[in-house]
Amino acid sequence: MGLFGRSGSNVQQKKKGAPKIKFSDVDAEVRVYEFDWELERDYWYTKEELKEMKDVRLKDAAVLRKERDIKVATRDDADALSGSRRGIFIGDSITHALDDKDENEKVSCQGIEHFVWPVLQKEMVNRKKELKATVISFSRDPKRYNNADPQGLAEASAKHSQWARDVATERGLKYCQMKRGGRGGGLLAMTKNAKMNKGMRGAGTFKREMSVHLKRGSN
């Protein structure tokens, strides 16, 4: 028996099959930059400052929820839904959040919509967990790991992160339109009839059924 209970032949076999590391023949170029460390605080935030900024977001969101009479318990509003019905409800909630007039001159919901509308935060967290689980499953699957399947991992990751990209795109479009016409005005009103707010989102009978839930955030 070898060290830690492994035979010498197994150790040699493992070493033989291990990937080889290749180093470049070109010498690394080292560049030295002068920096005045007395100015460090002008360039980077401290941990305390970063924590304070995070706390401010939560406090601002609490103010905005109170203005809109949105309860934290609404984070569970989509739990009883599944399939397309859940997708439509979450989609309507996103549109409802991005269409918000955001008239408070001191506190804005831009960028913290998922804190103001708790159901969106819960959806975001759940989708992040799904994405993480997908990535971990690839690393723990011997067949995928040994075959080095980066394309398969990339496709799976892209599939599970598509929702976040779509939300970010729609949010960016809304912000640009609101900037042109002022907060809550300008081209924002025109987007209510755009294709992104039509079709499956809030269509037909289901929209009327979900209006009860959405009223919690509009009052």
JSON list of C-alpha atoms in Angstrom, two decimals:
[
{"chain": "A", "resi": 1, "resn": "MET", "atom": "CA", "xyz": [0.00, 0.00, 0.00]},
{"chain": "A", "resi": 2, "resn": "GLY", "atom": "CA", "xyz": [1.19, 3.47, -0.79]},
{"chain": "A", "resi": 3, "resn": "LEU", "atom": "CA", "xyz": [0.82, 6.65, 1.17]},
{"chain": "A", "resi": 4, "resn": "PHE", "atom": "CA", "xyz": [-2.73, 7.23, 2.52]},
{"chain": "A", "resi": 5, "resn": "GLY", "atom": "CA", "xyz": [-3.79, 3.77, 1.39]},
{"chain": "A", "resi": 6, "resn": "ARG", "atom": "CA", "xyz": [-3.14, 4.26, -2.35]},
{"chain": "A", "resi": 7, "resn": "SER", "atom": "CA", "xyz": [-0.92, 1.97, -4.33]},
{"chain": "A", "resi": 8, "resn": "GLY", "atom": "CA", "xyz": [2.07, 3.42, -6.16]},
{"chain": "A", "resi": 9, "resn": "SER", "atom": "CA", "xyz": [0.73, 2.31, -9.55]},
{"chain": "A", "resi": 10, "resn": "ASN", "atom": "CA", "xyz": [-2.55, 4.17, -9.04]},
{"chain": "A", "resi": 11, "resn": "VAL", "atom": "CA", "xyz": [-0.71, 7.33, -8.10]},
{"chain": "A", "resi": 12, "resn": "GLN", "atom": "CA", "xyz": [1.49, 7.08, -11.19]},
{"chain": "A", "resi": 13, "resn": "GLN", "atom": "CA", "xyz": [-1.54, 6.44, -13.38]},
{"chain": "A", "resi": 14, "resn": "LYS", "atom": "CA", "xyz": [-3.31, 9.47, -11.98]},
{"chain": "A", "resi": 15, "resn": "LYS", "atom": "CA", "xyz": [-0.29, 11.65, -12.58]},
{"chain": "A", "resi": 16, "resn": "LYS", "atom": "CA", "xyz": [0.02, 10.36, -16.12]},
{"chain": "A", "resi": 17, "resn": "GLY", "atom": "CA", "xyz": [-3.58, 11.26, -16.95]},
{"chain": "A", "resi": 18, "resn": "ALA", "atom": "CA", "xyz": [-3.47, 14.64, -15.24]},
{"chain": "A", "resi": 19, "resn": "PRO", "atom": "CA", "xyz": [-3.55, 17.72, -17.51]},
{"chain": "A", "resi": 20, "resn": "LYS", "atom": "CA", "xyz": [-0.18, 19.26, -18.24]},
{"chain": "A", "resi": 21, "resn": "ILE", "atom": "CA", "xyz": [0.51, 22.91, -17.53]},
{"chain": "A", "resi": 22, "resn": "LYS", "atom": "CA", "xyz": [2.35, 24.78, -20.25]},
{"chain": "A", "resi": 23, "resn": "PHE", "atom": "CA", "xyz": [4.18, 28.01, -19.55]},
{"chain": "A", "resi": 24, "resn": "SER", "atom": "CA", "xyz": [4.84, 30.65, -22.15]},
{"chain": "A", "resi": 25, "resn": "ASP", "atom": "CA", "xyz": [8.39, 31.07, -23.43]},
{"chain": "A", "resi": 26, "resn": "VAL", "atom": "CA", "xyz": [7.90, 34.82, -23.46]},
{"chain": "A", "resi": 27, "resn": "ASP", "atom": "CA", "xyz": [9.02, 36.62, -20.32]},
{"chain": "A", "resi": 28, "resn": "ALA", "atom": "CA", "xyz": [6.28, 38.49, -18.53]},
{"chain": "A", "resi": 29, "resn": "GLU", "atom": "CA", "xyz": [6.39, 42.25, -18.86]},
{"chain": "A", "resi": 30, "resn": "VAL", "atom": "CA", "xyz": [6.28, 43.95, -15.51]},
{"chain": "A", "resi": 31, "resn": "ARG", "atom": "CA", "xyz": [5.03, 47.52, -15.38]},
{"chain": "A", "resi": 32, "resn": "VAL", "atom": "CA", "xyz": [5.41, 49.60, -12.27]},
{"chain": "A", "resi": 33, "resn": "TYR", "atom": "CA", "xyz": [2.93, 52.36, -11.55]},
{"chain": "A", "resi": 34, "resn": "GLU", "atom": "CA", "xyz": [3.36, 54.95, -8.89]},
{"chain": "A", "resi": 35, "resn": "PHE", "atom": "CA", "xyz": [0.50, 55.34, -6.45]},
{"chain": "A", "resi": 36, "resn": "ASP", "atom": "CA", "xyz": [0.11, 57.65, -3.53]},
{"chain": "A", "resi": 37, "resn": "TRP", "atom": "CA", "xyz": [-1.36, 55.43, -0.82]},
{"chain": "A", "resi": 38, "resn": "GLU", "atom": "CA", "xyz": [-2.40, 58.49, 1.13]},
{"chain": "A", "resi": 39, "resn": "LEU", "atom": "CA", "xyz": [-5.09, 58.91, -1.54]},
{"chain": "A", "resi": 40, "resn": "GLU", "atom": "CA", "xyz": [-6.34, 55.35, -1.15]},
{"chain": "A", "resi": 41, "resn": "ARG", "atom": "CA", "xyz": [-9.64, 56.50, 0.36]},
{"chain": "A", "resi": 42, "resn": "ASP", "atom": "CA", "xyz": [-10.31, 58.60, -2.74]},
{"chain": "A", "resi": 43, "resn": "TYR", "atom": "CA", "xyz": [-10.28, 55.50, -4.94]},
{"chain": "A", "resi": 44, "resn": "TRP", "atom": "CA", "xyz": [-11.89, 52.66, -2.99]},
{"chain": "A", "resi": 45, "resn": "TYR", "atom": "CA", "xyz": [-14.82, 52.25, -0.65]},
{"chain": "A", "resi": 46, "resn": "THR", "atom": "CA", "xyz": [-14.34, 50.68, 2.76]},
{"chain": "A", "resi": 47, "resn": "LYS", "atom": "CA", "xyz": [-16.38, 47.66, 3.87]},
{"chain": "A", "resi": 48, "resn": "GLU", "atom": "CA", "xyz": [-18.32, 49.93, 6.19]},
{"chain": "A", "resi": 49, "resn": "GLU", "atom": "CA", "xyz": [-19.23, 52.27, 3.32]},
{"chain": "A", "resi": 50, "resn": "LEU", "atom": "CA", "xyz": [-20.34, 49.39, 1.12]},
{"chain": "A", "resi": 51, "resn": "LYS", "atom": "CA", "xyz": [-22.49, 48.02, 3.93]},
{"chain": "A", "resi": 52, "resn": "GLU", "atom": "CA", "xyz": [-24.00, 51.45, 4.48]},
{"chain": "A", "resi": 53, "resn": "MET", "atom": "CA", "xyz": [-24.94, 51.73, 0.81]},
{"chain": "A", "resi": 54, "resn": "LYS", "atom": "CA", "xyz": [-26.65, 48.33, 0.97]},
{"chain": "A", "resi": 55, "resn": "ASP", "atom": "CA", "xyz": [-28.58, 49.40, 4.06]},
{"chain": "A", "resi": 56, "resn": "VAL", "atom": "CA", "xyz": [-29.68, 52.61, 2.34]},
{"chain": "A", "resi": 57, "resn": "ARG", "atom": "CA", "xyz": [-31.22, 50.56, -0.50]},
{"chain": "A", "resi": 58, "resn": "LEU", "atom": "CA", "xyz": [-33.30, 48.58, 1.96]},
{"chain": "A", "resi": 59, "resn": "LYS", "atom": "CA", "xyz": [-34.41, 51.70, 3.81]},
{"chain": "A", "resi": 60, "resn": "ASP", "atom": "CA", "xyz": [-35.38, 53.42, 0.56]},
{"chain": "A", "resi": 61, "resn": "ALA", "atom": "CA", "xyz": [-37.32, 50.34, -0.53]},
{"chain": "A", "resi": 62, "resn": "ALA", "atom": "CA", "xyz": [-39.21, 50.32, 2.77]},
{"chain": "A", "resi": 63, "resn": "VAL", "atom": "CA", "xyz": [-40.23, 53.95, 2.22]},
{"chain": "A", "resi": 64, "resn": "LEU", "atom": "CA", "xyz": [-41.41, 53.22, -1.33]},
{"chain": "A", "resi": 65, "resn": "ARG", "atom": "CA", "xyz": [-43.35, 50.11, -0.26]},
{"chain": "A", "resi": 66, "resn": "LYS", "atom": "CA", "xyz": [-45.13, 52.13, 2.40]},
{"chain": "A", "resi": 67, "resn": "GLU", "atom": "CA", "xyz": [-46.09, 54.79, -0.14]},
{"chain": "A", "resi": 68, "resn": "ARG", "atom": "CA", "xyz": [-47.57, 52.10, -2.39]},
{"chain": "A", "resi": 69, "resn": "ASP", "atom": "CA", "xyz": [-49.07, 50.03, 0.43]},
{"chain": "A", "resi": 70, "resn": "ILE", "atom": "CA", "xyz": [-47.06, 46.98, -0.64]},
{"chain": "A", "resi": 71, "resn": "LYS", "atom": "CA", "xyz": [-46.74, 44.37, 2.08]},
{"chain": "A", "resi": 72, "resn": "VAL", "atom": "CA", "xyz": [-43.64, 42.20, 2.44]},
{"chain": "A", "resi": 73, "resn": "ALA", "atom": "CA", "xyz": [-46.00, 39.20, 2.49]},
{"chain": "A", "resi": 74, "resn": "THR", "atom": "CA", "xyz": [-46.75, 39.79, -1.21]},
{"chain": "A", "resi": 75, "resn": "ARG", "atom": "CA", "xyz": [-43.47, 38.01, -1.92]},
{"chain": "A", "resi": 76, "resn": "ASP", "atom": "CA", "xyz": [-45.51, 34.78, -1.77]},
{"chain": "A", "resi": 77, "resn": "ASP", "atom": "CA", "xyz": [-48.23, 35.88, -4.20]},
{"chain": "A", "resi": 78, "resn": "ALA", "atom": "CA", "xyz": [-46.90, 33.68, -7.03]},
{"chain": "A", "resi": 79, "resn": "ASP", "atom": "CA", "xyz": [-46.31, 30.57, -4.94]},
{"chain": "A", "resi": 80, "resn": "ALA", "atom": "CA", "xyz": [-49.70, 29.04, -5.72]},
{"chain": "A", "resi": 81, "resn": "LEU", "atom": "CA", "xyz": [-49.23, 29.54, -9.47]},
{"chain": "A", "resi": 82, "resn": "SER", "atom": "CA", "xyz": [-47.33, 27.36, -11.90]},
{"chain": "A", "resi": 83, "resn": "GLY", "atom": "CA", "xyz": [-46.45, 27.08, -15.56]},
{"chain": "A", "resi": 84, "resn": "SER", "atom": "CA", "xyz": [-47.66, 29.78, -17.91]},
{"chain": "A", "resi": 85, "resn": "ARG", "atom": "CA", "xyz": [-49.93, 31.32, -15.27]},
{"chain": "A", "resi": 86, "resn": "ARG", "atom": "CA", "xyz": [-46.96, 31.96, -13.01]},
{"chain": "A", "resi": 87, "resn": "GLY", "atom": "CA", "xyz": [-44.94, 33.33, -15.92]},
{"chain": "A", "resi": 88, "resn": "ILE", "atom": "CA", "xyz": [-47.71, 35.74, -16.86]},
{"chain": "A", "resi": 89, "resn": "PHE", "atom": "CA", "xyz": [-48.13, 36.91, -13.27]},
{"chain": "A", "resi": 90, "resn": "ILE", "atom": "CA", "xyz": [-44.40, 37.56, -12.82]},
{"chain": "A", "resi": 91, "resn": "GLY", "atom": "CA", "xyz": [-44.31, 39.29, -16.21]},
{"chain": "A", "resi": 92, "resn": "ASP", "atom": "CA", "xyz": [-47.21, 41.53, -15.24]},
{"chain": "A", "resi": 93, "resn": "SER", "atom": "CA", "xyz": [-45.48, 42.35, -11.96]},
{"chain": "A", "resi": 94, "resn": "ILE", "atom": "CA", "xyz": [-42.33, 43.41, -13.81]},
{"chain": "A", "resi": 95, "resn": "THR", "atom": "CA", "xyz": [-44.28, 45.61, -16.20]},
{"chain": "A", "resi": 96, "resn": "HIS", "atom": "CA", "xyz": [-46.24, 47.06, -13.30]},
{"chain": "A", "resi": 97, "resn": "ALA", "atom": "CA", "xyz": [-43.01, 47.93, -11.48]},
{"chain": "A", "resi": 98, "resn": "LEU", "atom": "CA", "xyz": [-41.35, 49.49, -14.52]},
{"chain": "A", "resi": 99, "resn": "ASP", "atom": "CA", "xyz": [-44.48, 51.49, -15.34]},
{"chain": "A", "resi": 100, "resn": "ASP", "atom": "CA", "xyz": [-44.52, 52.99, -11.85]},
{"chain": "A", "resi": 101, "resn": "LYS", "atom": "CA", "xyz": [-44.67, 56.80, -11.92]},
{"chain": "A", "resi": 102, "resn": "ASP", "atom": "CA", "xyz": [-41.85, 57.05, -9.35]},
{"chain": "A", "resi": 103, "resn": "GLU", "atom": "CA", "xyz": [-42.83, 60.55, -8.28]},
{"chain": "A", "resi": 104, "resn": "ASN", "atom": "CA", "xyz": [-40.90, 60.74, -5.00]},
{"chain": "A", "resi": 105, "resn": "GLU", "atom": "CA", "xyz": [-38.20, 63.38, -5.58]},
{"chain": "A", "resi": 106, "resn": "LYS", "atom": "CA", "xyz": [-36.05, 62.16, -2.69]},
{"chain": "A", "resi": 107, "resn": "VAL", "atom": "CA", "xyz": [-36.20, 58.40, -3.19]},
{"chain": "A", "resi": 108, "resn": "SER", "atom": "CA", "xyz": [-36.37, 56.55, -6.51]},
{"chain": "A", "resi": 109, "resn": "CYS", "atom": "CA", "xyz": [-37.35, 52.95, -7.12]},
{"chain": "A", "resi": 110, "resn": "GLN", "atom": "CA", "xyz": [-35.10, 52.75, -10.18]},
{"chain": "A", "resi": 111, "resn": "GLY", "atom": "CA", "xyz": [-32.63, 49.94, -9.69]},
{"chain": "A", "resi": 112, "resn": "ILE", "atom": "CA", "xyz": [-34.31, 48.59, -6.54]},
{"chain": "A", "resi": 113, "resn": "GLU", "atom": "CA", "xyz": [-37.62, 47.47, -8.02]},
{"chain": "A", "resi": 114, "resn": "HIS", "atom": "CA", "xyz": [-37.04, 43.95, -6.72]},
{"chain": "A", "resi": 115, "resn": "PHE", "atom": "CA", "xyz": [-36.86, 45.31, -3.16]},
{"chain": "A", "resi": 116, "resn": "VAL", "atom": "CA", "xyz": [-39.99, 47.42, -3.59]},
{"chain": "A", "resi": 117, "resn": "TRP", "atom": "CA", "xyz": [-41.95, 44.53, -5.13]},
{"chain": "A", "resi": 118, "resn": "PRO", "atom": "CA", "xyz": [-40.98, 41.52, -2.94]},
{"chain": "A", "resi": 119, "resn": "VAL", "atom": "CA", "xyz": [-42.48, 38.99, -5.35]},
{"chain": "A", "resi": 120, "resn": "LEU", "atom": "CA", "xyz": [-39.83, 40.01, -7.88]},
{"chain": "A", "resi": 121, "resn": "GLN", "atom": "CA", "xyz": [-37.04, 39.61, -5.36]},
{"chain": "A", "resi": 122, "resn": "LYS", "atom": "CA", "xyz": [-38.22, 36.09, -4.52]},
{"chain": "A", "resi": 123, "resn": "GLU", "atom": "CA", "xyz": [-38.40, 35.20, -8.20]},
{"chain": "A", "resi": 124, "resn": "MET", "atom": "CA", "xyz": [-34.89, 36.55, -8.76]},
{"chain": "A", "resi": 125, "resn": "VAL", "atom": "CA", "xyz": [-33.48, 34.58, -5.82]},
{"chain": "A", "resi": 126, "resn": "ASN", "atom": "CA", "xyz": [-35.17, 31.37, -6.98]},
{"chain": "A", "resi": 127, "resn": "ARG", "atom": "CA", "xyz": [-33.79, 31.72, -10.49]},
{"chain": "A", "resi": 128, "resn": "LYS", "atom": "CA", "xyz": [-30.29, 32.40, -9.16]},
{"chain": "A", "resi": 129, "resn": "LYS", "atom": "CA", "xyz": [-30.51, 29.19, -7.14]},
{"chain": "A", "resi": 130, "resn": "GLU", "atom": "CA", "xyz": [-31.57, 27.26, -10.24]},
{"chain": "A", "resi": 131, "resn": "LEU", "atom": "CA", "xyz": [-28.64, 28.65, -12.21]},
{"chain": "A", "resi": 132, "resn": "LYS", "atom": "CA", "xyz": [-26.18, 27.83, -9.44]},
{"chain": "A", "resi": 133, "resn": "ALA", "atom": "CA", "xyz": [-27.55, 24.30, -9.14]},
{"chain": "A", "resi": 134, "resn": "THR", "atom": "CA", "xyz": [-27.12, 23.82, -12.89]},
{"chain": "A", "resi": 135, "resn": "VAL", "atom": "CA", "xyz": [-23.48, 24.90, -12.82]},
{"chain": "A", "resi": 136, "resn": "ILE", "atom": "CA", "xyz": [-22.74, 22.70, -9.80]},
{"chain": "A", "resi": 137, "resn": "SER", "atom": "CA", "xyz": [-24.43, 19.70, -11.44]},
{"chain": "A", "resi": 138, "resn": "PHE", "atom": "CA", "xyz": [-22.01, 19.95, -14.35]},
{"chain": "A", "resi": 139, "resn": "SER", "atom": "CA", "xyz": [-18.99, 19.97, -12.06]},
{"chain": "A", "resi": 140, "resn": "ARG", "atom": "CA", "xyz": [-20.29, 16.96, -10.13]},
{"chain": "A", "resi": 141, "resn": "ASP", "atom": "CA", "xyz": [-21.23, 14.91, -13.17]},
{"chain": "A", "resi": 142, "resn": "PRO", "atom": "CA", "xyz": [-18.18, 12.69, -13.94]},
{"chain": "A", "resi": 143, "resn": "LYS", "atom": "CA", "xyz": [-19.21, 12.18, -17.56]},
{"chain": "A", "resi": 144, "resn": "ARG", "atom": "CA", "xyz": [-19.60, 15.88, -18.30]},
{"chain": "A", "resi": 145, "resn": "TYR", "atom": "CA", "xyz": [-16.57, 16.86, -16.23]},
{"chain": "A", "resi": 146, "resn": "ASN", "atom": "CA", "xyz": [-14.22, 14.30, -17.78]},
{"chain": "A", "resi": 147, "resn": "ASN", "atom": "CA", "xyz": [-15.35, 15.13, -21.29]},
{"chain": "A", "resi": 148, "resn": "ALA", "atom": "CA", "xyz": [-14.82, 18.83, -20.61]},
{"chain": "A", "resi": 149, "resn": "ASP", "atom": "CA", "xyz": [-18.17, 20.02, -21.97]},
{"chain": "A", "resi": 150, "resn": "PRO", "atom": "CA", "xyz": [-17.86, 23.82, -21.78]},
{"chain": "A", "resi": 151, "resn": "GLN", "atom": "CA", "xyz": [-20.38, 24.34, -24.58]},
{"chain": "A", "resi": 152, "resn": "GLY", "atom": "CA", "xyz": [-23.02, 22.32, -22.77]},
{"chain": "A", "resi": 153, "resn": "LEU", "atom": "CA", "xyz": [-22.43, 24.29, -19.60]},
{"chain": "A", "resi": 154, "resn": "ALA", "atom": "CA", "xyz": [-22.57, 27.56, -21.52]},
{"chain": "A", "resi": 155, "resn": "GLU", "atom": "CA", "xyz": [-25.88, 26.63, -23.15]},
{"chain": "A", "resi": 156, "resn": "ALA", "atom": "CA", "xyz": [-27.41, 25.51, -19.85]},
{"chain": "A", "resi": 157, "resn": "SER", "atom": "CA", "xyz": [-26.23, 28.67, -18.10]},
{"chain": "A", "resi": 158, "resn": "ALA", "atom": "CA", "xyz": [-27.56, 30.85, -20.90]},
{"chain": "A", "resi": 159, "resn": "LYS", "atom": "CA", "xyz": [-30.94, 29.14, -20.71]},
{"chain": "A", "resi": 160, "resn": "HIS", "atom": "CA", "xyz": [-31.27, 29.67, -16.96]},
{"chain": "A", "resi": 161, "resn": "SER", "atom": "CA", "xyz": [-30.06, 33.29, -17.13]},
{"chain": "A", "resi": 162, "resn": "GLN", "atom": "CA", "xyz": [-32.26, 34.32, -20.07]},
{"chain": "A", "resi": 163, "resn": "TRP", "atom": "CA", "xyz": [-34.94, 35.69, -17.76]},
{"chain": "A", "resi": 164, "resn": "ALA", "atom": "CA", "xyz": [-32.48, 38.01, -16.02]},
{"chain": "A", "resi": 165, "resn": "ARG", "atom": "CA", "xyz": [-31.18, 39.29, -19.36]},
{"chain": "A", "resi": 166, "resn": "ASP", "atom": "CA", "xyz": [-34.70, 39.96, -20.62]},
{"chain": "A", "resi": 167, "resn": "VAL", "atom": "CA", "xyz": [-35.58, 41.88, -17.45]},
{"chain": "A", "resi": 168, "resn": "ALA", "atom": "CA", "xyz": [-32.35, 43.91, -17.68]},
{"chain": "A", "resi": 169, "resn": "THR", "atom": "CA", "xyz": [-33.09, 44.75, -21.34]},
{"chain": "A", "resi": 170, "resn": "GLU", "atom": "CA", "xyz": [-36.63, 45.87, -20.61]},
{"chain": "A", "resi": 171, "resn": "ARG", "atom": "CA", "xyz": [-35.44, 47.87, -17.61]},
{"chain": "A", "resi": 172, "resn": "GLY", "atom": "CA", "xyz": [-32.78, 49.59, -19.71]},
{"chain": "A", "resi": 173, "resn": "LEU", "atom": "CA", "xyz": [-35.32, 50.50, -22.38]},
{"chain": "A", "resi": 174, "resn": "LYS", "atom": "CA", "xyz": [-37.65, 51.95, -19.78]},
{"chain": "A", "resi": 175, "resn": "TYR", "atom": "CA", "xyz": [-34.90, 54.00, -18.15]},
{"chain": "A", "resi": 176, "resn": "CYS", "atom": "CA", "xyz": [-33.81, 55.45, -21.50]},
{"chain": "A", "resi": 177, "resn": "GLN", "atom": "CA", "xyz": [-37.37, 56.38, -22.39]},
{"chain": "A", "resi": 178, "resn": "MET", "atom": "CA", "xyz": [-38.02, 57.93, -18.99]},
{"chain": "A", "resi": 179, "resn": "LYS", "atom": "CA", "xyz": [-34.79, 59.93, -19.21]},
{"chain": "A", "resi": 180, "resn": "ARG", "atom": "CA", "xyz": [-35.85, 61.49, -22.50]},
{"chain": "A", "resi": 181, "resn": "GLY", "atom": "CA", "xyz": [-39.23, 62.58, -21.23]},
{"chain": "A", "resi": 182, "resn": "GLY", "atom": "CA", "xyz": [-38.52, 63.08, -17.55]},
{"chain": "A", "resi": 183, "resn": "ARG", "atom": "CA", "xyz": [-39.32, 60.74, -14.71]},
{"chain": "A", "resi": 184, "resn": "GLY", "atom": "CA", "xyz": [-42.68, 59.11, -15.39]},
{"chain": "A", "resi": 185, "resn": "GLY", "atom": "CA", "xyz": [-43.31, 60.98, -18.64]},
{"chain": "A", "resi": 186, "resn": "GLY", "atom": "CA", "xyz": [-42.16, 61.32, -22.20]},
{"chain": "A", "resi": 187, "resn": "LEU", "atom": "CA", "xyz": [-41.92, 58.11, -24.18]},
{"chain": "A", "resi": 188, "resn": "LEU", "atom": "CA", "xyz": [-42.79, 56.02, -21.15]},
{"chain": "A", "resi": 189, "resn": "ALA", "atom": "CA", "xyz": [-46.50, 56.50, -21.81]},
{"chain": "A", "resi": 190, "resn": "MET", "atom": "CA", "xyz": [-46.04, 55.31, -25.38]},
{"chain": "A", "resi": 191, "resn": "THR", "atom": "CA", "xyz": [-44.50, 52.01, -24.29]},
{"chain": "A", "resi": 192, "resn": "LYS", "atom": "CA", "xyz": [-47.71, 50.91, -22.63]},
{"chain": "A", "resi": 193, "resn": "ASN", "atom": "CA", "xyz": [-49.01, 49.99, -26.07]},
{"chain": "A", "resi": 194, "resn": "ALA", "atom": "CA", "xyz": [-45.75, 48.42, -27.24]},
{"chain": "A", "resi": 195, "resn": "LYS", "atom": "CA", "xyz": [-45.45, 44.74, -28.00]},
{"chain": "A", "resi": 196, "resn": "MET", "atom": "CA", "xyz": [-43.45, 44.06, -24.85]},
{"chain": "A", "resi": 197, "resn": "ASN", "atom": "CA", "xyz": [-46.53, 44.85, -22.76]},
{"chain": "A", "resi": 198, "resn": "LYS", "atom": "CA", "xyz": [-48.94, 42.94, -24.98]},
{"chain": "A", "resi": 199, "resn": "GLY", "atom": "CA", "xyz": [-49.48, 39.31, -25.86]},
{"chain": "A", "resi": 200, "resn": "MET", "atom": "CA", "xyz": [-49.07, 36.92, -23.00]},
{"chain": "A", "resi": 201, "resn": "ARG", "atom": "CA", "xyz": [-48.55, 39.54, -20.34]},
{"chain": "A", "resi": 202, "resn": "GLY", "atom": "CA", "xyz": [-51.88, 40.35, -18.77]},
{"chain": "A", "resi": 203, "resn": "ALA", "atom": "CA", "xyz": [-53.95, 39.00, -21.65]},
{"chain": "A", "resi": 204, "resn": "GLY", "atom": "CA", "xyz": [-57.62, 38.09, -21.41]},
{"chain": "A", "resi": 205, "resn": "THR", "atom": "CA", "xyz": [-59.30, 36.57, -18.41]},
{"chain": "A", "resi": 206, "resn": "PHE", "atom": "CA", "xyz": [-56.10, 35.89, -16.50]},
{"chain": "A", "resi": 207, "resn": "LYS", "atom": "CA", "xyz": [-55.30, 39.59, -16.33]},
{"chain": "A", "resi": 208, "resn": "ARG", "atom": "CA", "xyz": [-58.64, 40.23, -14.66]},
{"chain": "A", "resi": 209, "resn": "GLU", "atom": "CA", "xyz": [-57.97, 37.39, -12.23]},
{"chain": "A", "resi": 210, "resn": "MET", "atom": "CA", "xyz": [-54.56, 38.77, -11.31]},
{"chain": "A", "resi": 211, "resn": "SER", "atom": "CA", "xyz": [-55.71, 42.38, -10.95]},
{"chain": "A", "resi": 212, "resn": "VAL", "atom": "CA", "xyz": [-56.64, 41.64, -7.34]},
{"chain": "A", "resi": 213, "resn": "HIS", "atom": "CA", "xyz": [-53.01, 40.86, -6.57]},
{"chain": "A", "resi": 214, "resn": "LEU", "atom": "CA", "xyz": [-51.63, 43.81, -8.50]},
{"chain": "A", "resi": 215, "resn": "LYS", "atom": "CA", "xyz": [-53.87, 46.30, -6.75]},
{"chain": "A", "resi": 216, "resn": "ARG", "atom": "CA", "xyz": [-51.82, 45.71, -3.61]},
{"chain": "A", "resi": 217, "resn": "GLY", "atom": "CA", "xyz": [-48.93, 47.54, -5.23]},
{"chain": "A", "resi": 218, "resn": "SER", "atom": "CA", "xyz": [-50.89, 50.27, -6.99]},
{"chain": "A", "resi": 219, "resn": "ASN", "atom": "CA", "xyz": [-52.78, 51.78, -4.07]}
]
